[in-house]
Amino acid sequence: MDGEYITVENPSAFGAASSGKLRAAPRIRTNHLALLTLLLVSLVIILYAYWDVMVLTAGALPLARVAISSSRDPNDSNETLAEQLYREVRILCWVLTTPKYHKTRAVHVLRTWGKRCNKIYFMTSEPDDELPTVVLTKPDKYEVLWGKTKEAFTHIHEQMRDQADWFLKADDDTYVFLENLRYMLYPYSPETSIYFGFNYKMVGNHQKNESYMSGGSGYVLSREALRIFAEGQNDTTKCRQEDDHAEDVEMGRCLFNLGVKAGDSRDGQLRNRFYPVAPFVALLSGNMGLDFWLYKYAYYNARSCMDCLSEYPVAFHYVNNEQLYVYEYFNYQFQLAGRQQVPERLPKRIREEDLVIPESDNTVT
């Protein structure tokens, strides 16, 4: 015999031959069995590797259902609210980053919340094959963030203003819920000169009701606000021409002087939707004392309690790359058995002439 065999014999399963002897059961070579096992194992490994690659790279691609929704019939009854908002409230996101953070921060933004922007660009000083980058001329220095912000918004206005209705600036350690941002922006026309974020009080000498938006949790300009800024930021009487000083403060001062409204981003119960720190600061009253800087500088009274943060938050700051995926899981994959679904309706449109922006109510000094 030229090989070993495994003989399978079961008298109850095989009939007797006419000679009264049992027929020999099928015999399988052990080397054939080993080869078959090896092929099956290889197939499993290949399929698992393919699945793993698809999972890792999926974040860098637009969501399939969202991409499809942008070309759907507006009367399609199967369209979700998020898909309708994606189509009707177009947001261009731009993220301020540097080459040293491309792989540790920026790419993870692209794989998480960034894929839900209608368009997204990373403003940096060097190109990157993994990222849709715009290379700025300003140096990679914290001291010139204001200069980089001016250059970025000017470039967007000159080259990309037709790609969106609203234009969001965010840092590479920010997490943004695009669906909630679109929901918040839906009532406002992009032709209204307004911008939104987490409002801070101006310190020192300033005009009445002058405020600025936190650069950390991001701020979003309407198309009209973008135009006014791009065309007016060279006015030396209204906007700082030097590149230094705090970017968000100078942006707020410049937009205020140009007549762009600082919108109130809080929800109907006056709860914050943009937040310049982690969620627990807003939720746990005993975590911070009244001398915490946020309570002092917030334009609107900042409180901490389990009901003080909006149920539809828009953005948080100081989110590292690991936390980006935690936010992603608990908001786009996590399911709670038995949770009652809340009916969602689009808010009413607000005419510019009916727009009312409350004054500051924060008396903490």
C-alpha positions as YAML, in Angstrom:
chain: A
units: angstrom
residues:
- id: 1
  name: MET
  ca: [0.00, 0.00, 0.00]
- id: 2
  name: ASP
  ca: [1.29, 3.38, -0.92]
- id: 3
  name: GLY
  ca: [-0.32, 5.25, 1.93]
- id: 4
  name: GLU
  ca: [-2.26, 4.95, 5.12]
- id: 5
  name: TYR
  ca: [-6.06, 4.72, 5.03]
- id: 6
  name: ILE
  ca: [-8.90, 5.39, 7.39]
- id: 7
  name: THR
  ca: [-11.64, 2.77, 6.88]
- id: 8
  name: VAL
  ca: [-15.17, 3.67, 7.89]
- id: 9
  name: GLU
  ca: [-17.33, 0.61, 8.47]
- id: 10
  name: ASN
  ca: [-20.84, 0.59, 9.86]
- id: 11
  name: PRO
  ca: [-22.81, -2.59, 9.24]
- id: 12
  name: SER
  ca: [-26.08, -0.84, 10.05]
- id: 13
  name: ALA
  ca: [-25.43, 1.80, 7.45]
- id: 14
  name: PHE
  ca: [-24.31, -0.42, 4.61]
- id: 15
  name: GLY
  ca: [-26.19, -3.39, 3.23]
- id: 16
  name: ALA
  ca: [-24.70, -6.90, 2.98]
- id: 17
  name: ALA
  ca: [-23.34, -8.05, -0.37]
- id: 18
  name: SER
  ca: [-24.91, -11.00, -2.17]
- id: 19
  name: SER
  ca: [-22.00, -13.10, -1.00]
- id: 20
  name: GLY
  ca: [-22.98, -12.42, 2.59]
- id: 21
  name: LYS
  ca: [-19.93, -10.28, 3.20]
- id: 22
  name: LEU
  ca: [-19.96, -6.59, 4.14]
- id: 23
  name: ARG
  ca: [-19.00, -4.14, 1.42]
- id: 24
  name: ALA
  ca: [-15.88, -2.11, 2.16]
- id: 25
  name: ALA
  ca: [-16.73, 1.43, 3.27]
- id: 26
  name: PRO
  ca: [-15.26, 4.43, 1.41]
- id: 27
  name: ARG
  ca: [-11.68, 4.98, 2.39]
- id: 28
  name: ILE
  ca: [-10.04, 8.49, 2.67]
- id: 29
  name: ARG
  ca: [-6.34, 9.06, 2.51]
- id: 30
  name: THR
  ca: [-5.06, 10.91, 5.57]
- id: 31
  name: ASN
  ca: [-2.88, 13.11, 3.36]
- id: 32
  name: HIS
  ca: [-5.98, 14.13, 1.36]
- id: 33
  name: LEU
  ca: [-7.80, 14.92, 4.60]
- id: 34
  name: ALA
  ca: [-4.89, 17.04, 5.78]
- id: 35
  name: LEU
  ca: [-4.82, 18.91, 2.46]
- id: 36
  name: LEU
  ca: [-8.56, 19.60, 2.66]
- id: 37
  name: THR
  ca: [-8.19, 20.88, 6.23]
- id: 38
  name: LEU
  ca: [-5.33, 23.14, 5.20]
- id: 39
  name: LEU
  ca: [-7.40, 24.61, 2.35]
- id: 40
  name: LEU
  ca: [-10.35, 25.32, 4.65]
- id: 41
  name: VAL
  ca: [-8.13, 26.98, 7.26]
- id: 42
  name: SER
  ca: [-6.47, 29.10, 4.57]
- id: 43
  name: LEU
  ca: [-9.87, 30.20, 3.27]
- id: 44
  name: VAL
  ca: [-10.97, 31.23, 6.77]
- id: 45
  name: ILE
  ca: [-7.74, 33.23, 7.28]
- id: 46
  name: ILE
  ca: [-8.14, 35.00, 3.93]
- id: 47
  name: LEU
  ca: [-11.77, 35.90, 4.65]
- id: 48
  name: TYR
  ca: [-10.89, 37.19, 8.12]
- id: 49
  name: ALA
  ca: [-8.00, 39.28, 6.77]
- id: 50
  name: TYR
  ca: [-10.28, 40.76, 4.11]
- id: 51
  name: TRP
  ca: [-12.90, 41.65, 6.73]
- id: 52
  name: ASP
  ca: [-10.25, 43.20, 9.00]
- id: 53
  name: VAL
  ca: [-8.88, 45.38, 6.22]
- id: 54
  name: MET
  ca: [-12.36, 46.52, 5.27]
- id: 55
  name: VAL
  ca: [-13.12, 47.50, 8.87]
- id: 56
  name: LEU
  ca: [-9.88, 49.44, 9.26]
- id: 57
  name: THR
  ca: [-10.24, 51.31, 5.98]
- id: 58
  name: ALA
  ca: [-13.98, 51.87, 6.06]
- id: 59
  name: GLY
  ca: [-13.55, 54.91, 8.26]
- id: 60
  name: ALA
  ca: [-11.61, 56.69, 5.52]
- id: 61
  name: LEU
  ca: [-14.51, 56.32, 3.09]
- id: 62
  name: PRO
  ca: [-17.83, 58.16, 3.04]
- id: 63
  name: LEU
  ca: [-20.71, 56.29, 4.59]
- id: 64
  name: ALA
  ca: [-22.40, 54.32, 1.84]
- id: 65
  name: ARG
  ca: [-25.93, 55.14, 2.88]
- id: 66
  name: VAL
  ca: [-25.10, 58.82, 3.28]
- id: 67
  name: ALA
  ca: [-23.40, 59.00, -0.09]
- id: 68
  name: ILE
  ca: [-26.46, 57.45, -1.69]
- id: 69
  name: SER
  ca: [-28.83, 59.73, 0.16]
- id: 70
  name: SER
  ca: [-27.31, 62.86, -1.37]
- id: 71
  name: SER
  ca: [-28.80, 61.94, -4.74]
- id: 72
  name: ARG
  ca: [-32.14, 60.61, -3.53]
- id: 73
  name: ASP
  ca: [-35.50, 61.95, -4.50]
- id: 74
  name: PRO
  ca: [-36.55, 64.51, -1.85]
- id: 75
  name: ASN
  ca: [-39.99, 62.88, -1.82]
- id: 76
  name: ASP
  ca: [-38.57, 59.45, -0.97]
- id: 77
  name: SER
  ca: [-40.53, 58.37, 2.12]
- id: 78
  name: ASN
  ca: [-37.78, 55.92, 3.11]
- id: 79
  name: GLU
  ca: [-35.24, 58.69, 3.61]
- id: 80
  name: THR
  ca: [-34.19, 59.04, 7.24]
- id: 81
  name: LEU
  ca: [-34.08, 62.39, 9.01]
- id: 82
  name: ALA
  ca: [-30.27, 62.25, 9.08]
- id: 83
  name: GLU
  ca: [-30.17, 61.60, 5.34]
- id: 84
  name: GLN
  ca: [-32.53, 64.49, 4.64]
- id: 85
  name: LEU
  ca: [-30.39, 66.81, 6.76]
- id: 86
  name: TYR
  ca: [-27.22, 65.61, 5.00]
- id: 87
  name: ARG
  ca: [-28.79, 66.66, 1.71]
- id: 88
  name: GLU
  ca: [-30.35, 69.94, 2.85]
- id: 89
  name: VAL
  ca: [-27.75, 71.27, 5.31]
- id: 90
  name: ARG
  ca: [-24.40, 70.89, 3.59]
- id: 91
  name: ILE
  ca: [-21.40, 71.31, 5.88]
- id: 92
  name: LEU
  ca: [-17.80, 71.71, 4.84]
- id: 93
  name: CYS
  ca: [-15.49, 70.80, 7.73]
- id: 94
  name: TRP
  ca: [-11.94, 71.97, 7.97]
- id: 95
  name: VAL
  ca: [-9.62, 70.68, 10.67]
- id: 96
  name: LEU
  ca: [-6.53, 72.55, 11.81]
- id: 97
  name: THR
  ca: [-3.60, 70.16, 12.25]
- id: 98
  name: THR
  ca: [0.14, 69.75, 11.75]
- id: 99
  name: PRO
  ca: [2.25, 67.00, 10.13]
- id: 100
  name: LYS
  ca: [3.30, 65.54, 13.50]
- id: 101
  name: TYR
  ca: [-0.38, 64.86, 14.26]
- id: 102
  name: HIS
  ca: [-1.41, 63.48, 10.85]
- id: 103
  name: LYS
  ca: [-1.13, 59.83, 11.92]
- id: 104
  name: THR
  ca: [-1.96, 60.18, 15.61]
- id: 105
  name: ARG
  ca: [-4.95, 62.53, 15.37]
- id: 106
  name: ALA
  ca: [-6.04, 63.67, 11.91]
- id: 107
  name: VAL
  ca: [-6.42, 60.26, 10.30]
- id: 108
  name: HIS
  ca: [-8.62, 59.15, 13.21]
- id: 109
  name: VAL
  ca: [-10.84, 62.21, 12.80]
- id: 110
  name: LEU
  ca: [-11.25, 61.23, 9.14]
- id: 111
  name: ARG
  ca: [-12.20, 57.66, 10.11]
- id: 112
  name: THR
  ca: [-14.77, 58.74, 12.70]
- id: 113
  name: TRP
  ca: [-16.86, 61.93, 12.68]
- id: 114
  name: GLY
  ca: [-15.08, 63.44, 9.68]
- id: 115
  name: LYS
  ca: [-16.64, 60.96, 7.26]
- id: 116
  name: ARG
  ca: [-20.06, 62.50, 7.96]
- id: 117
  name: CYS
  ca: [-19.11, 65.95, 6.69]
- id: 118
  name: ASN
  ca: [-20.30, 66.72, 3.18]
- id: 119
  name: LYS
  ca: [-16.71, 67.81, 2.53]
- id: 120
  name: ILE
  ca: [-13.67, 67.71, 4.81]
- id: 121
  name: TYR
  ca: [-10.20, 69.21, 4.49]
- id: 122
  name: PHE
  ca: [-7.19, 69.21, 6.80]
- id: 123
  name: MET
  ca: [-5.34, 72.51, 6.96]
- id: 124
  name: THR
  ca: [-1.64, 71.78, 7.51]
- id: 125
  name: SER
  ca: [1.84, 72.58, 6.23]
- id: 126
  name: GLU
  ca: [2.58, 69.34, 4.35]
- id: 127
  name: PRO
  ca: [0.52, 67.09, 2.05]
- id: 128
  name: ASP
  ca: [-0.45, 63.57, 3.13]
- id: 129
  name: ASP
  ca: [-1.64, 60.73, 0.89]
- id: 130
  name: GLU
  ca: [-4.09, 59.54, 3.56]
- id: 131
  name: LEU
  ca: [-5.72, 62.93, 4.09]
- id: 132
  name: PRO
  ca: [-7.48, 65.51, 1.92]
- id: 133
  name: THR
  ca: [-5.06, 68.29, 2.80]
- id: 134
  name: VAL
  ca: [-4.78, 71.98, 2.02]
- id: 135
  name: VAL
  ca: [-1.23, 73.20, 2.52]
- id: 136
  name: LEU
  ca: [-1.05, 76.59, 4.21]
- id: 137
  name: THR
  ca: [1.86, 79.01, 3.90]
- id: 138
  name: LYS
  ca: [1.92, 79.94, 7.58]
- id: 139
  name: PRO
  ca: [4.47, 78.14, 9.80]
- id: 140
  name: ASP
  ca: [3.53, 75.39, 12.23]
- id: 141
  name: LYS
  ca: [3.54, 77.54, 15.33]
- id: 142
  name: TYR
  ca: [0.86, 77.94, 17.98]
- id: 143
  name: GLU
  ca: [1.60, 81.66, 18.04]
- id: 144
  name: VAL
  ca: [0.27, 82.13, 14.49]
- id: 145
  name: LEU
  ca: [-3.03, 80.24, 14.76]
- id: 146
  name: TRP
  ca: [-4.90, 83.43, 13.97]
- id: 147
  name: GLY
  ca: [-2.90, 83.84, 10.79]
- id: 148
  name: LYS
  ca: [-3.53, 80.22, 9.79]
- id: 149
  name: THR
  ca: [-7.25, 80.61, 10.47]
- id: 150
  name: LYS
  ca: [-7.46, 83.71, 8.29]
- id: 151
  name: GLU
  ca: [-5.60, 81.96, 5.48]
- id: 152
  name: ALA
  ca: [-7.76, 78.82, 5.74]
- id: 153
  name: PHE
  ca: [-11.11, 80.63, 5.64]
- id: 154
  name: THR
  ca: [-9.91, 82.88, 2.81]
- id: 155
  name: HIS
  ca: [-8.83, 79.85, 0.76]
- id: 156
  name: ILE
  ca: [-12.17, 78.14, 1.38]
- id: 157
  name: HIS
  ca: [-14.09, 81.23, 0.30]
- id: 158
  name: GLU
  ca: [-12.04, 81.61, -2.87]
- id: 159
  name: GLN
  ca: [-11.92, 77.94, -3.88]
- id: 160
  name: MET
  ca: [-14.71, 76.02, -2.12]
- id: 161
  name: ARG
  ca: [-17.59, 78.32, -1.14]
- id: 162
  name: ASP
  ca: [-19.99, 76.57, -3.54]
- id: 163
  name: GLN
  ca: [-19.36, 73.16, -1.96]
- id: 164
  name: ALA
  ca: [-21.44, 73.80, 1.18]
- id: 165
  name: ASP
  ca: [-23.89, 76.06, 3.02]
- id: 166
  name: TRP
  ca: [-22.04, 76.10, 6.36]
- id: 167
  name: PHE
  ca: [-18.32, 76.02, 7.14]
- id: 168
  name: LEU
  ca: [-17.06, 74.36, 10.33]
- id: 169
  name: LYS
  ca: [-13.62, 74.95, 11.85]
- id: 170
  name: ALA
  ca: [-12.49, 72.30, 14.35]
- id: 171
  name: ASP
  ca: [-9.28, 71.16, 16.02]
- id: 172
  name: ASP
  ca: [-7.81, 67.68, 15.58]
- id: 173
  name: ASP
  ca: [-8.79, 66.78, 19.17]
- id: 174
  name: THR
  ca: [-12.45, 67.68, 18.72]
- id: 175
  name: TYR
  ca: [-15.41, 65.32, 18.23]
- id: 176
  name: VAL
  ca: [-18.42, 66.62, 16.29]
- id: 177
  name: PHE
  ca: [-21.86, 65.05, 15.91]
- id: 178
  name: LEU
  ca: [-22.70, 66.19, 12.39]
- id: 179
  name: GLU
  ca: [-26.32, 65.04, 12.52]
- id: 180
  name: ASN
  ca: [-26.95, 67.22, 15.58]
- id: 181
  name: LEU
  ca: [-25.11, 70.16, 14.05]
- id: 182
  name: ARG
  ca: [-27.28, 69.97, 10.94]
- id: 183
  name: TYR
  ca: [-30.37, 69.69, 13.12]
- id: 184
  name: MET
  ca: [-29.32, 72.83, 15.02]
- id: 185
  name: LEU
  ca: [-28.55, 74.76, 11.81]
- id: 186
  name: TYR
  ca: [-31.67, 73.69, 9.91]
- id: 187
  name: PRO
  ca: [-33.87, 76.64, 11.04]
- id: 188
  name: TYR
  ca: [-31.34, 79.22, 9.82]
- id: 189
  name: SER
  ca: [-30.70, 80.35, 6.27]
- id: 190
  name: PRO
  ca: [-27.06, 80.16, 5.17]
- id: 191
  name: GLU
  ca: [-27.63, 83.62, 3.71]
- id: 192
  name: THR
  ca: [-27.96, 85.00, 7.27]
- id: 193
  name: SER
  ca: [-24.70, 86.50, 8.56]
- id: 194
  name: ILE
  ca: [-24.35, 84.35, 11.69]
- id: 195
  name: TYR
  ca: [-22.00, 81.86, 13.31]
- id: 196
  name: PHE
  ca: [-22.32, 79.37, 16.18]
- id: 197
  name: GLY
  ca: [-20.14, 77.73, 18.81]
- id: 198
  name: PHE
  ca: [-19.63, 77.85, 22.57]
- id: 199
  name: ASN
  ca: [-19.91, 81.53, 23.49]
- id: 200
  name: TYR
  ca: [-17.27, 83.14, 25.73]
- id: 201
  name: LYS
  ca: [-17.37, 86.59, 27.31]
- id: 202
  name: MET
  ca: [-14.78, 89.08, 26.16]
- id: 203
  name: VAL
  ca: [-12.37, 90.15, 28.89]
- id: 204
  name: GLY
  ca: [-10.99, 93.64, 29.34]
- id: 205
  name: ASN
  ca: [-12.29, 96.57, 27.31]
- id: 206
  name: HIS
  ca: [-14.93, 95.51, 24.83]
- id: 207
  name: GLN
  ca: [-18.20, 96.59, 23.33]
- id: 208
  name: LYS
  ca: [-21.58, 95.60, 24.73]
- id: 209
  name: ASN
  ca: [-22.67, 92.06, 23.86]
- id: 210
  name: GLU
  ca: [-19.31, 91.34, 22.25]
- id: 211
  name: SER
  ca: [-18.39, 87.66, 22.54]
- id: 212
  name: TYR
  ca: [-16.36, 84.98, 20.80]
- id: 213
  name: MET
  ca: [-16.67, 81.24, 20.17]
- id: 214
  name: SER
  ca: [-14.38, 78.59, 21.63]
- id: 215
  name: GLY
  ca: [-11.85, 77.48, 19.05]
- id: 216
  name: GLY
  ca: [-11.46, 74.11, 20.78]
- id: 217
  name: SER
  ca: [-15.01, 72.83, 20.40]
- id: 218
  name: GLY
  ca: [-15.21, 74.46, 16.99]
- id: 219
  name: TYR
  ca: [-17.41, 77.09, 15.38]
- id: 220
  name: VAL
  ca: [-19.44, 77.15, 12.20]
- id: 221
  name: LEU
  ca: [-19.99, 80.08, 9.82]
- id: 222
  name: SER
  ca: [-22.88, 80.50, 7.43]
- id: 223
  name: ARG
  ca: [-22.04, 81.04, 3.78]
- id: 224
  name: GLU
  ca: [-22.85, 84.75, 4.16]
- id: 225
  name: ALA
  ca: [-20.68, 85.03, 7.29]
- id: 226
  name: LEU
  ca: [-17.82, 83.38, 5.38]
- id: 227
  name: ARG
  ca: [-18.18, 85.92, 2.56]
- id: 228
  name: ILE
  ca: [-18.26, 88.89, 4.94]
- id: 229
  name: PHE
  ca: [-15.19, 87.63, 6.79]
- id: 230
  name: ALA
  ca: [-13.16, 86.87, 3.65]
- id: 231
  name: GLU
  ca: [-13.93, 90.25, 2.11]
- id: 232
  name: GLY
  ca: [-13.56, 92.27, 5.31]
- id: 233
  name: GLN
  ca: [-10.71, 90.69, 7.27]
- id: 234
  name: ASN
  ca: [-8.14, 93.04, 5.69]
- id: 235
  name: ASP
  ca: [-9.88, 96.06, 7.22]
- id: 236
  name: THR
  ca: [-7.34, 97.26, 9.78]
- id: 237
  name: THR
  ca: [-10.03, 99.05, 11.80]
- id: 238
  name: LYS
  ca: [-12.03, 95.86, 12.34]
- id: 239
  name: CYS
  ca: [-9.70, 92.87, 12.27]
- id: 240
  name: ARG
  ca: [-6.21, 92.24, 13.64]
- id: 241
  name: GLN
  ca: [-3.74, 92.11, 10.77]
- id: 242
  name: GLU
  ca: [-0.89, 90.49, 12.69]
- id: 243
  name: ASP
  ca: [-0.92, 86.70, 12.82]
- id: 244
  name: ASP
  ca: [-0.36, 86.40, 16.54]
- id: 245
  name: HIS
  ca: [-2.76, 86.45, 19.50]
- id: 246
  name: ALA
  ca: [-5.56, 84.03, 20.38]
- id: 247
  name: GLU
  ca: [-7.29, 82.77, 17.26]
- id: 248
  name: ASP
  ca: [-10.80, 82.42, 18.68]
- id: 249
  name: VAL
  ca: [-10.71, 85.80, 20.42]
- id: 250
  name: GLU
  ca: [-9.56, 87.60, 17.27]
- id: 251
  name: MET
  ca: [-12.11, 85.73, 15.14]
- id: 252
  name: GLY
  ca: [-14.89, 86.80, 17.49]
- id: 253
  name: ARG
  ca: [-13.73, 90.41, 17.57]
- id: 254
  name: CYS
  ca: [-13.33, 90.53, 13.79]
- id: 255
  name: LEU
  ca: [-16.76, 89.02, 13.07]
- id: 256
  name: PHE
  ca: [-18.42, 91.28, 15.66]
- id: 257
  name: ASN
  ca: [-16.89, 94.37, 14.04]
- id: 258
  name: LEU
  ca: [-17.97, 93.15, 10.61]
- id: 259
  name: GLY
  ca: [-21.57, 92.78, 11.77]
- id: 260
  name: VAL
  ca: [-21.77, 88.96, 11.88]
- id: 261
  name: LYS
  ca: [-24.13, 87.77, 14.61]
- id: 262
  name: ALA
  ca: [-22.86, 85.49, 17.37]
- id: 263
  name: GLY
  ca: [-25.66, 82.93, 17.51]
- id: 264
  name: ASP
  ca: [-26.98, 81.18, 20.61]
- id: 265
  name: SER
  ca: [-26.26, 77.47, 20.11]
- id: 266
  name: ARG
  ca: [-28.11, 76.30, 23.23]
- id: 267
  name: ASP
  ca: [-31.20, 74.14, 22.86]
- id: 268
  name: GLY
  ca: [-34.77, 75.09, 23.77]
- id: 269
  name: GLN
  ca: [-34.09, 74.33, 27.45]
- id: 270
  name: LEU
  ca: [-30.95, 76.55, 27.44]
- id: 271
  name: ARG
  ca: [-28.61, 73.56, 27.61]
- id: 272
  name: ASN
  ca: [-25.27, 73.74, 25.81]
- id: 273
  name: ARG
  ca: [-24.73, 71.83, 22.59]
- id: 274
  name: PHE
  ca: [-21.14, 72.91, 21.96]
- id: 275
  name: TYR
  ca: [-18.84, 72.17, 24.89]
- id: 276
  name: PRO
  ca: [-15.13, 73.13, 25.07]
- id: 277
  name: VAL
  ca: [-14.24, 70.31, 27.49]
- id: 278
  name: ALA
  ca: [-15.20, 66.69, 28.15]
- id: 279
  name: PRO
  ca: [-18.87, 65.79, 28.89]
- id: 280
  name: PHE
  ca: [-18.31, 64.92, 32.55]
- id: 281
  name: VAL
  ca: [-17.58, 68.58, 33.36]
- id: 282
  name: ALA
  ca: [-21.11, 69.47, 32.29]
- id: 283
  name: LEU
  ca: [-22.73, 66.47, 33.96]
- id: 284
  name: LEU
  ca: [-21.10, 66.28, 37.41]
- id: 285
  name: SER
  ca: [-21.72, 69.28, 39.64]
- id: 286
  name: GLY
  ca: [-19.13, 68.33, 42.24]
- id: 287
  name: ASN
  ca: [-16.32, 67.91, 39.75]
- id: 288
  name: MET
  ca: [-15.32, 71.57, 39.48]
- id: 289
  name: GLY
  ca: [-15.48, 74.53, 41.85]
- id: 290
  name: LEU
  ca: [-17.16, 77.82, 41.02]
- id: 291
  name: ASP
  ca: [-13.74, 79.30, 40.31]
- id: 292
  name: PHE
  ca: [-13.31, 76.94, 37.33]
- id: 293
  name: TRP
  ca: [-12.39, 79.03, 34.29]
- id: 294
  name: LEU
  ca: [-15.30, 77.78, 32.21]
- id: 295
  name: TYR
  ca: [-17.89, 79.09, 34.65]
- id: 296
  name: LYS
  ca: [-16.16, 82.46, 34.70]
- id: 297
  name: TYR
  ca: [-15.77, 83.02, 30.97]
- id: 298
  name: ALA
  ca: [-18.92, 81.39, 29.56]
- id: 299
  name: TYR
  ca: [-21.13, 84.00, 27.93]
- id: 300
  name: TYR
  ca: [-24.24, 82.16, 29.04]
- id: 301
  name: ASN
  ca: [-24.48, 80.76, 32.55]
- id: 302
  name: ALA
  ca: [-22.63, 77.44, 32.57]
- id: 303
  name: ARG
  ca: [-24.03, 74.84, 34.96]
- id: 304
  name: SER
  ca: [-23.10, 71.28, 35.85]
- id: 305
  name: CYS
  ca: [-25.76, 68.64, 36.50]
- id: 306
  name: MET
  ca: [-27.09, 65.49, 34.89]
- id: 307
  name: ASP
  ca: [-29.67, 67.57, 33.03]
- id: 308
  name: CYS
  ca: [-27.39, 70.49, 32.09]
- id: 309
  name: LEU
  ca: [-26.06, 69.09, 28.82]
- id: 310
  name: SER
  ca: [-28.25, 68.96, 25.73]
- id: 311
  name: GLU
  ca: [-29.60, 65.59, 24.65]
- id: 312
  name: TYR
  ca: [-28.45, 66.58, 21.15]
- id: 313
  name: PRO
  ca: [-24.83, 67.69, 21.74]
- id: 314
  name: VAL
  ca: [-22.82, 68.99, 18.82]
- id: 315
  name: ALA
  ca: [-19.16, 69.03, 19.86]
- id: 316
  name: PHE
  ca: [-16.65, 68.29, 22.62]
- id: 317
  name: HIS
  ca: [-13.00, 69.25, 22.98]
- id: 318
  name: TYR
  ca: [-9.92, 67.44, 24.34]
- id: 319
  name: VAL
  ca: [-10.89, 64.10, 22.79]
- id: 320
  name: ASN
  ca: [-7.86, 61.87, 22.10]
- id: 321
  name: ASN
  ca: [-7.69, 59.35, 19.27]
- id: 322
  name: GLU
  ca: [-8.75, 56.38, 21.45]
- id: 323
  name: GLN
  ca: [-11.75, 58.31, 22.76]
- id: 324
  name: LEU
  ca: [-12.81, 59.17, 19.20]
- id: 325
  name: TYR
  ca: [-13.64, 55.49, 18.67]
- id: 326
  name: VAL
  ca: [-15.37, 55.22, 22.03]
- id: 327
  name: TYR
  ca: [-17.64, 58.14, 21.06]
- id: 328
  name: GLU
  ca: [-18.15, 56.47, 17.70]
- id: 329
  name: TYR
  ca: [-19.17, 53.13, 19.24]
- id: 330
  name: PHE
  ca: [-21.60, 54.46, 21.83]
- id: 331
  name: ASN
  ca: [-23.34, 56.71, 19.33]
- id: 332
  name: TYR
  ca: [-23.37, 54.75, 16.08]
- id: 333
  name: GLN
  ca: [-23.16, 51.07, 17.07]
- id: 334
  name: PHE
  ca: [-24.38, 50.75, 20.64]
- id: 335
  name: GLN
  ca: [-28.00, 49.60, 21.02]
- id: 336
  name: LEU
  ca: [-30.12, 49.48, 24.17]
- id: 337
  name: ALA
  ca: [-32.77, 46.78, 24.19]
- id: 338
  name: GLY
  ca: [-36.22, 48.15, 24.84]
- id: 339
  name: ARG
  ca: [-35.31, 51.81, 24.44]
- id: 340
  name: GLN
  ca: [-38.33, 53.82, 23.36]
- id: 341
  name: GLN
  ca: [-37.73, 55.65, 20.12]
- id: 342
  name: VAL
  ca: [-38.37, 59.40, 20.32]
- id: 343
  name: PRO
  ca: [-40.31, 60.87, 17.37]
- id: 344
  name: GLU
  ca: [-38.07, 63.42, 15.64]
- id: 345
  name: ARG
  ca: [-39.31, 66.42, 13.72]
- id: 346
  name: LEU
  ca: [-37.45, 69.17, 11.98]
- id: 347
  name: PRO
  ca: [-37.54, 72.53, 13.80]
- id: 348
  name: LYS
  ca: [-39.30, 75.50, 12.28]
- id: 349
  name: ARG
  ca: [-37.42, 77.86, 10.00]
- id: 350
  name: ILE
  ca: [-36.37, 81.20, 11.50]
- id: 351
  name: ARG
  ca: [-36.51, 84.35, 9.41]
- id: 352
  name: GLU
  ca: [-33.58, 86.71, 9.87]
- id: 353
  name: GLU
  ca: [-35.89, 89.54, 10.91]
- id: 354
  name: ASP
  ca: [-37.32, 87.33, 13.67]
- id: 355
  name: LEU
  ca: [-33.93, 86.25, 15.00]
- id: 356
  name: VAL
  ca: [-33.40, 87.12, 18.67]
- id: 357
  name: ILE
  ca: [-30.05, 86.51, 20.37]
- id: 358
  name: PRO
  ca: [-30.19, 86.72, 24.20]
- id: 359
  name: GLU
  ca: [-27.69, 88.83, 26.08]
- id: 360
  name: SER
  ca: [-25.22, 87.28, 28.50]
- id: 361
  name: ASP
  ca: [-26.76, 85.98, 31.74]
- id: 362
  name: ASN
  ca: [-23.52, 84.88, 33.41]
- id: 363
  name: THR
  ca: [-22.80, 87.06, 36.47]
- id: 364
  name: VAL
  ca: [-19.75, 85.08, 37.64]
- id: 365
  name: THR
  ca: [-16.66, 87.29, 37.64]
...
